[in-house]
Amino acid sequence: MRMICTCHIVPKDVLERLAGDKKLSAELRRGAADSARVTDGMRTLRTQNGELTRLAQASGAHLVELAAAPKVTVYDCKHSQTLPGMPVPGAKTSTDATAKRCFAETTGVAKFYQAVFGRNSIDNAGMTMMSSIHFGKGYNNAMWNGTQMVYGDGDGKLFVDFTKGDDVIGHELTHGVTQHSLQLAYSGDAGGLNESMSDCFGSMFRQWSAKQDAKAADWLIGADIMGPTAKAKGFKALRNMAKPDDKAALAPQPTKYSQVTPGMDPHYSSGPPNLAFCTACLTLGGKSWERIGQVWYAALTTSGAQPHMTMPQFAARTRQLATQKYPAQAAVAAAVDAGWKKVGL
Ligand SMILES: [Zn+2]
């Protein structure tokens, strides 16, 4: 189970907690329980897909560029759980708002990776970016299953249509990028780093789309997929990168590396590296993707396959790259250092 990539945006335990919340209606609780079960059932598929990528890279399989820019395709599951579903012709101008949005945002992520990092799709070889929408009935999650994106509509109360979160789309597709670069495992320190990569690049995509600098950014993950019932309960997002232990987050996280324990769900152990990245960006100022983001991208894509990388190793690598990439700008390395110091590394 080395390359598990549990790439759901909503952690399973959050769904289980909602399923057991007696203050919610029986229908909502049942929906949350169903979503948790499907979330769990995808594990085998993701593991196998990740393993195939690992084997291909380990055997030195030649990476052939498939296309100069990725094709973006959208499929409609029509509320079934059959993947990929029916193709949506002309998704770009579809009358289905979800299909249209999914196409626009996925195209946006492709442009973000191309324009900001010079990356050609998930695998850097023009891989088609495939998404399935309307997965299941009121399914409360979104995921990267190792080869494609899958989006539920949400139950409309706890969560709304998962394609509404640009950070969610950026987060999930980044799991694919990690699968094709650092190949981080999904447990231990590496698991927390894997989740954090997705939050960092998901948030950067959100900021890049809004042309925001680090100070103007909300640094929230999943703010736009929270439904009215979740909001009424005081929840504003899934996670808060600037304040991982925020009680208004559905899944509050540790803030210090010393609080990360063995066996911790990666959606929680990602708190310290998220805070380190956010702190580095705020310390340096300006746009997150212009310098700190470049350091993180280089750490993700120029370190080879390191499935068991620890957080101290990743911190050391970013410190090294900050100096290498910006030798004449000491403020970059200082900001990266301040970020890691904030979380005790
Ligand atoms: Zn994830």
Coordinates of N, CA and C in Angstrom, one line a residue, residues 138-315:
G138 N -26.3 13.1 -4.8 CA -25.9 14.0 -3.6 C -24.6 13.6 -3.0
Y139 N -23.7 13.1 -3.8 CA -22.4 12.6 -3.3 C -21.6 13.8 -2.8
N140 N -21.1 13.6 -1.5 CA -20.4 14.7 -0.8 C -18.9 14.6 -0.9
N141 N -18.4 14.6 -2.1 CA -16.9 14.6 -2.3 C -16.5 14.8 -3.7
A142 N -15.2 15.0 -3.8 CA -14.5 15.1 -5.1 C -13.2 14.4 -5.0
M143 N -12.8 13.8 -6.1 CA -11.5 13.0 -5.9 C -10.8 12.9 -7.3
W144 N -9.5 12.7 -7.1 CA -8.6 12.3 -8.2 C -8.4 10.8 -8.0
N145 N -8.8 9.9 -8.9 CA -8.8 8.5 -8.7 C -7.5 7.8 -9.3
G146 N -6.6 8.6 -9.6 CA -5.3 8.1 -10.2 C -5.2 8.3 -11.7
T147 N -6.4 8.5 -12.3 CA -6.3 8.7 -13.8 C -7.3 9.9 -14.2
Q148 N -8.2 10.2 -13.3 CA -9.2 11.2 -13.7 C -9.8 11.9 -12.5
M149 N -10.5 13.0 -12.7 CA -11.3 13.7 -11.7 C -12.7 13.2 -11.6
V150 N -13.2 13.2 -10.4 CA -14.6 12.8 -10.2 C -15.3 13.8 -9.2
Y151 N -16.4 14.3 -9.6 CA -17.1 15.3 -8.8 C -18.5 14.9 -8.4
G152 N -18.9 15.0 -7.1 CA -20.2 14.9 -6.7 C -21.0 16.2 -6.7
D153 N -22.3 16.1 -6.7 CA -23.1 17.4 -6.6 C -23.2 17.9 -5.2
G154 N -22.8 17.1 -4.2 CA -23.1 17.5 -2.8 C -24.6 17.3 -2.5
D155 N -24.9 17.3 -1.2 CA -26.4 17.1 -0.9 C -27.1 18.4 -0.9
G156 N -26.4 19.5 -1.2 CA -27.1 20.8 -1.3 C -27.3 21.5 0.1
K157 N -27.0 20.7 1.2 CA -27.2 21.3 2.5 C -25.8 21.4 3.2
L158 N -25.2 20.2 3.3 CA -23.8 20.2 4.0 C -22.8 20.8 3.0
F159 N -22.9 20.2 1.8 CA -22.0 20.7 0.7 C -22.8 21.0 -0.6
V160 N -22.3 21.9 -1.4 CA -22.9 22.2 -2.7 C -22.0 21.5 -3.7
D161 N -22.4 21.6 -5.0 CA -21.7 21.2 -6.2 C -20.2 21.4 -6.0
F162 N -19.4 20.3 -6.0 CA -18.0 20.4 -5.7 C -17.2 21.1 -6.9
T163 N -17.8 21.2 -8.1 CA -17.1 22.0 -9.1 C -17.1 23.5 -8.8
K164 N -17.8 23.9 -7.8 CA -17.8 25.3 -7.4 C -16.6 25.8 -6.7
G165 N -15.8 24.9 -6.3 CA -14.5 25.2 -5.6 C -13.3 25.2 -6.5
D166 N -12.8 26.4 -6.9 CA -11.7 26.4 -7.8 C -10.4 25.8 -7.1
D167 N -10.4 26.0 -5.8 CA -9.3 25.5 -5.0 C -9.4 23.9 -4.9
V168 N -10.7 23.5 -4.9 CA -10.9 22.0 -4.8 C -10.4 21.4 -6.1
I169 N -10.7 22.0 -7.3 CA -10.3 21.5 -8.6 C -8.7 21.5 -8.6
G170 N -8.2 22.6 -8.2 CA -6.7 22.7 -8.2 C -6.1 21.7 -7.3
H171 N -6.7 21.5 -6.1 CA -6.2 20.5 -5.1 C -6.2 19.1 -5.7
E172 N -7.3 18.7 -6.3 CA -7.4 17.3 -6.8 C -6.4 17.1 -7.9
L173 N -6.4 18.0 -8.9 CA -5.5 17.8 -10.0 C -4.0 17.8 -9.6
T174 N -3.7 18.5 -8.5 CA -2.3 18.5 -8.0 C -1.9 17.2 -7.5
H175 N -2.9 16.4 -7.0 CA -2.6 15.0 -6.6 C -2.0 14.2 -7.7
G176 N -2.6 14.5 -8.9 CA -2.0 13.9 -10.1 C -0.6 14.3 -10.4
V177 N -0.3 15.6 -10.3 CA 1.0 16.2 -10.5 C 2.0 15.5 -9.5
T178 N 1.6 15.4 -8.3 CA 2.5 14.7 -7.3 C 2.7 13.2 -7.6
Q179 N 1.7 12.6 -8.1 CA 1.8 11.2 -8.5 C 2.8 11.0 -9.6
H180 N 2.9 12.1 -10.5 CA 3.9 12.0 -11.6 C 5.2 12.7 -11.3
S181 N 5.4 13.1 -10.1 CA 6.7 13.8 -9.8 C 7.4 13.2 -8.5
L182 N 7.1 13.8 -7.4 CA 7.7 13.4 -6.1 C 7.2 12.0 -5.7
Q183 N 6.0 11.6 -6.1 CA 5.4 10.3 -5.8 C 5.3 10.1 -4.3
L184 N 4.9 11.1 -3.6 CA 4.8 10.9 -2.2 C 3.7 9.9 -1.8
A185 N 4.1 9.1 -0.8 CA 3.1 8.1 -0.3 C 2.0 8.8 0.4
Y186 N 1.0 8.1 0.9 CA -0.1 8.7 1.5 C -0.2 8.4 3.0
S187 N 0.9 8.2 3.6 CA 1.0 8.0 5.1 C 2.2 8.6 5.6
G188 N 2.2 8.8 6.9 CA 3.4 9.4 7.6 C 3.6 10.8 7.2
D189 N 4.8 11.3 7.3 CA 5.2 12.7 6.9 C 4.8 12.9 5.4
A190 N 5.2 11.9 4.6 CA 5.0 12.0 3.1 C 3.5 12.2 2.8
G191 N 2.6 11.6 3.6 CA 1.2 11.7 3.4 C 0.7 13.2 3.6
G192 N 1.2 13.7 4.8 CA 0.9 15.1 5.1 C 1.5 16.1 4.0
L193 N 2.7 15.8 3.5 CA 3.2 16.6 2.5 C 2.4 16.5 1.2
N194 N 2.0 15.3 0.9 CA 1.2 15.0 -0.3 C -0.1 15.9 -0.3
E195 N -0.8 15.9 0.8 CA -2.0 16.7 1.0 C -1.7 18.2 0.9
S196 N -0.6 18.5 1.6 CA -0.2 19.9 1.6 C 0.1 20.5 0.2
M197 N 0.8 19.7 -0.6 CA 1.1 20.1 -2.0 C -0.2 20.5 -2.7
S198 N -1.2 19.6 -2.5 CA -2.5 19.9 -3.1 C -3.2 21.2 -2.6
D199 N -3.1 21.4 -1.3 CA -3.7 22.6 -0.7 C -2.9 23.8 -1.2
C200 N -1.5 23.7 -1.2 CA -0.7 24.9 -1.6 C -1.0 25.3 -3.1
F201 N -1.0 24.3 -4.0 CA -1.2 24.6 -5.4 C -2.7 24.9 -5.7
G202 N -3.6 24.3 -4.9 CA -5.0 24.6 -5.1 C -5.3 26.0 -4.7
S203 N -4.7 26.5 -3.6 CA -4.8 27.8 -3.1 C -4.2 28.8 -4.1
M204 N -3.0 28.4 -4.5 CA -2.3 29.3 -5.5 C -3.1 29.5 -6.8
F205 N -3.8 28.4 -7.2 CA -4.6 28.5 -8.4 C -5.8 29.5 -8.2
R206 N -6.3 29.4 -7.0 CA -7.4 30.3 -6.6 C -7.0 31.7 -6.6
Q207 N -5.8 31.9 -6.0 CA -5.2 33.3 -5.9 C -4.8 33.8 -7.3
W208 N -4.3 33.0 -8.1 CA -3.9 33.3 -9.5 C -5.1 33.7 -10.3
S209 N -6.2 32.9 -10.2 CA -7.4 33.2 -10.9 C -8.0 34.5 -10.5
A210 N -7.8 34.9 -9.2 CA -8.4 36.2 -8.7 C -7.4 37.3 -8.8
K211 N -6.2 37.0 -9.3 CA -5.1 38.0 -9.4 C -4.8 38.6 -8.0
Q212 N -4.8 37.8 -7.0 CA -4.7 38.3 -5.6 C -3.2 38.1 -5.2
D213 N -2.8 39.1 -4.3 CA -1.5 38.9 -3.7 C -1.7 38.1 -2.4
A214 N -0.6 37.7 -1.8 CA -0.7 36.8 -0.6 C -1.6 37.4 0.5
K215 N -1.5 38.7 0.7 CA -2.2 39.3 1.8 C -3.7 39.4 1.5
A216 N -4.1 39.5 0.3 CA -5.5 39.6 -0.1 C -6.2 38.2 -0.1
A217 N -5.4 37.2 -0.2 CA -5.9 35.8 -0.3 C -6.6 35.4 1.0
D218 N -7.6 34.5 0.9 CA -8.3 34.0 2.1 C -7.6 32.8 2.7
W219 N -6.8 32.1 1.9 CA -6.0 31.0 2.4 C -6.9 29.8 3.0
L220 N -8.2 29.9 2.5 CA -9.1 28.8 2.9 C -9.2 27.7 1.9
I221 N -9.5 26.5 2.3 CA -9.7 25.4 1.3 C -11.1 25.0 1.5
G222 N -11.9 25.1 0.4 CA -13.2 24.6 0.3 C -14.3 25.6 0.8
A223 N -14.0 26.9 0.8 CA -14.9 27.9 1.3 C -16.2 27.9 0.3
D224 N -16.0 27.6 -1.0 CA -17.1 27.7 -1.9 C -17.9 26.5 -2.1
I225 N -17.6 25.4 -1.3 CA -18.4 24.2 -1.4 C -19.2 24.0 -0.2
M226 N -19.1 24.9 0.8 CA -19.8 24.7 2.0 C -21.3 25.0 1.8
G227 N -22.2 24.1 2.2 CA -23.6 24.3 2.0 C -24.2 25.1 3.2
P228 N -25.5 25.5 3.0 CA -26.2 26.3 4.0 C -26.2 25.7 5.4
T229 N -26.4 24.4 5.5 CA -26.4 23.8 6.9 C -25.1 23.8 7.6
A230 N -24.0 23.6 6.8 CA -22.7 23.7 7.4 C -22.4 25.1 7.8
K231 N -22.7 26.1 7.0 CA -22.5 27.5 7.3 C -23.3 27.9 8.6
A232 N -24.5 27.4 8.7 CA -25.4 27.7 9.8 C -24.7 27.1 11.1
K233 N -24.0 26.1 10.9 CA -23.3 25.5 12.1 C -22.0 26.2 12.4
G234 N -21.7 27.2 11.6 CA -20.5 28.0 11.9 C -19.2 27.6 11.2
F235 N -19.4 26.7 10.2 CA -18.2 26.3 9.4 C -18.1 27.2 8.2
K236 N -16.8 27.7 8.0 CA -16.6 28.5 6.8 C -15.8 27.9 5.7
A237 N -15.1 26.8 6.0 CA -14.3 26.1 5.0 C -13.9 24.7 5.6
L238 N -13.2 23.9 4.7 CA -12.7 22.6 5.2 C -11.5 22.8 6.1
R239 N -10.6 23.7 5.5 CA -9.3 23.9 6.2 C -8.9 25.4 6.0
N240 N -8.1 25.9 7.0 CA -7.6 27.2 6.9 C -6.1 27.2 7.0
M241 N -5.4 27.4 5.8 CA -3.9 27.3 5.8 C -3.2 28.3 6.7
A242 N -3.8 29.5 6.8 CA -3.2 30.5 7.7 C -3.4 30.3 9.1
K243 N -4.4 29.5 9.5 CA -4.7 29.2 10.9 C -5.2 27.7 11.0
P244 N -4.3 26.7 10.8 CA -4.7 25.4 10.7 C -5.7 24.9 11.8
D245 N -5.5 25.4 13.0 CA -6.4 25.0 14.1 C -7.7 25.8 14.3
D246 N -8.0 26.5 13.2 CA -9.3 27.3 13.2 C -10.5 26.4 13.5
K247 N -11.2 26.8 14.5 CA -12.4 26.0 14.9 C -13.6 26.2 13.9
A248 N -13.5 27.2 13.1 CA -14.5 27.4 12.0 C -14.2 26.5 10.8
A249 N -13.1 25.7 10.9 CA -12.8 24.8 9.8 C -13.5 23.4 10.1
L250 N -14.0 22.8 9.1 CA -14.6 21.4 9.4 C -13.6 20.4 9.9
A251 N -12.3 20.6 9.4 CA -11.3 19.7 9.9 C -10.1 20.4 10.4
P252 N -10.2 21.0 11.6 CA -9.0 21.7 12.2 C -7.8 20.8 12.3
Q253 N -6.6 21.5 12.1 CA -5.4 20.7 12.0 C -4.3 21.1 13.1
P254 N -3.3 20.3 13.3 CA -2.2 20.8 14.1 C -1.4 21.9 13.4
T255 N -0.7 22.7 14.2 CA 0.0 23.9 13.7 C 1.5 23.6 13.7
K256 N 2.0 22.7 14.6 CA 3.4 22.4 14.8 C 3.8 21.0 14.3
Y257 N 5.0 20.9 13.8 CA 5.4 19.6 13.3 C 5.5 18.6 14.5
S258 N 5.8 19.1 15.7 CA 5.8 18.2 16.9 C 4.5 17.6 17.2
Q259 N 3.4 18.2 16.7 CA 2.1 17.6 17.0 C 1.6 16.6 16.0
V260 N 2.5 16.4 14.9 CA 2.2 15.3 13.9 C 2.5 14.0 14.5
T261 N 1.5 13.1 14.6 CA 1.8 11.8 15.2 C 1.7 10.7 14.1
P262 N 2.4 9.5 14.3 CA 2.4 8.4 13.4 C 0.9 8.0 13.2
G263 N 0.6 7.7 11.9 CA -0.8 7.2 11.6 C -1.8 8.3 11.5
M264 N -1.4 9.5 11.6 CA -2.4 10.6 11.5 C -2.8 10.7 10.1
D265 N -4.1 11.0 9.9 CA -4.7 11.2 8.5 C -4.0 12.4 7.9
P266 N -3.5 12.2 6.6 CA -2.8 13.2 5.9 C -3.6 14.6 5.8
H267 N -4.9 14.5 5.9 CA -5.7 15.8 5.9 C -5.4 16.6 7.1
Y268 N -4.9 16.0 8.2 CA -4.6 16.7 9.4 C -3.1 17.0 9.5
S269 N -2.2 16.0 9.1 CA -0.8 16.3 9.2 C -0.3 17.3 8.2
S270 N -1.2 17.7 7.2 CA -0.8 18.7 6.3 C -0.8 20.1 6.9
G271 N -1.4 20.2 8.1 CA -1.5 21.5 8.7 C -0.1 22.3 8.8
P272 N 0.9 21.7 9.4 CA 2.2 22.4 9.6 C 2.8 22.8 8.2
P273 N 2.9 21.9 7.2 CA 3.5 22.4 5.9 C 2.6 23.5 5.2
N274 N 1.3 23.4 5.4 CA 0.4 24.4 4.9 C 0.7 25.8 5.5
L275 N 0.9 25.7 6.9 CA 1.2 27.0 7.6 C 2.5 27.5 7.2
A276 N 3.5 26.6 7.0 CA 4.9 27.1 6.6 C 4.8 27.8 5.2
F277 N 4.1 27.2 4.3 CA 4.0 27.8 3.0 C 3.3 29.2 3.0
C278 N 2.2 29.2 3.7 CA 1.4 30.4 3.9 C 2.2 31.5 4.5
T279 N 2.9 31.1 5.6 CA 3.7 32.1 6.3 C 4.9 32.6 5.4
A280 N 5.5 31.7 4.7 CA 6.6 32.2 3.8 C 6.0 33.2 2.8
C281 N 4.8 32.9 2.2 CA 4.2 33.8 1.2 C 3.9 35.2 1.8
L282 N 3.3 35.1 3.0 CA 3.0 36.4 3.7 C 4.2 37.2 4.1
T283 N 5.2 36.5 4.5 CA 6.5 37.1 4.9 C 7.1 37.9 3.8
L284 N 7.2 37.2 2.6 CA 7.8 37.8 1.5 C 6.9 38.8 0.8
G285 N 5.6 38.6 0.9 CA 4.7 39.5 0.2 C 4.6 39.3 -1.3
G286 N 3.7 40.0 -2.0 CA 3.6 39.8 -3.4 C 2.7 38.6 -3.7
K287 N 2.9 38.1 -4.9 CA 2.0 37.0 -5.3 C 2.7 35.6 -5.0
S288 N 1.9 34.8 -4.4 CA 2.4 33.5 -3.9 C 3.1 32.7 -4.9
W289 N 2.6 32.7 -6.2 CA 3.1 31.8 -7.2 C 4.4 32.3 -7.8
E290 N 4.7 33.6 -7.6 CA 5.9 34.1 -8.3 C 7.2 33.7 -7.8
R291 N 7.4 33.5 -6.5 CA 8.7 33.1 -6.0 C 8.5 31.9 -5.0
I292 N 7.8 32.1 -3.9 CA 7.7 30.9 -3.0 C 7.0 29.7 -3.7
G293 N 6.0 30.0 -4.5 CA 5.4 28.9 -5.3 C 6.4 28.2 -6.2
Q294 N 7.3 29.0 -6.8 CA 8.3 28.5 -7.7 C 9.3 27.6 -6.9
V295 N 9.6 27.9 -5.7 CA 10.5 27.1 -4.8 C 9.8 25.8 -4.5
W296 N 8.5 25.9 -4.1 CA 7.7 24.7 -3.8 C 7.6 23.8 -5.1
Y297 N 7.4 24.4 -6.2 CA 7.2 23.6 -7.4 C 8.5 22.9 -7.8
A298 N 9.6 23.6 -7.6 CA 10.9 23.0 -7.9 C 11.2 21.8 -6.9
A299 N 10.8 22.0 -5.6 CA 10.9 20.9 -4.7 C 10.1 19.7 -5.1
L300 N 8.9 20.0 -5.6 CA 8.0 18.9 -6.0 C 8.5 18.2 -7.2
T301 N 9.1 18.9 -8.2 CA 9.4 18.3 -9.5 C 10.9 18.1 -9.8
T302 N 11.8 18.5 -9.0 CA 13.2 18.3 -9.3 C 13.9 17.5 -8.2
S303 N 13.2 16.8 -7.4 CA 13.8 16.0 -6.3 C 13.8 14.5 -6.6
G304 N 13.3 14.1 -7.8 CA 13.1 12.7 -8.1 C 12.0 12.1 -7.4
A305 N 11.8 10.8 -7.4 CA 10.8 10.1 -6.7 C 11.2 9.9 -5.2
Q306 N 10.5 10.5 -4.3 CA 10.8 10.3 -2.9 C 9.6 10.0 -2.1
P307 N 9.1 8.7 -2.2 CA 7.8 8.4 -1.6 C 7.8 8.5 -0.1
H308 N 8.9 8.5 0.5 CA 8.9 8.5 2.0 C 9.6 9.8 2.5
M309 N 9.6 10.8 1.8 CA 10.2 12.1 2.2 C 9.6 12.5 3.5
T310 N 10.4 13.0 4.4 CA 9.9 13.5 5.7 C 9.7 15.1 5.5
M311 N 9.0 15.6 6.5 CA 8.8 17.1 6.5 C 10.1 17.8 6.7
P312 N 11.0 17.4 7.6 CA 12.3 18.0 7.8 C 13.1 18.0 6.5
Q313 N 13.0 16.9 5.7 CA 13.7 16.8 4.5 C 13.2 17.7 3.4
F314 N 11.8 17.8 3.4 CA 11.2 18.7 2.4 C 11.6 20.2 2.8
A315 N 11.5 20.5 4.1 CA 11.9 21.9 4.5 C 13.3 22.2 4.1

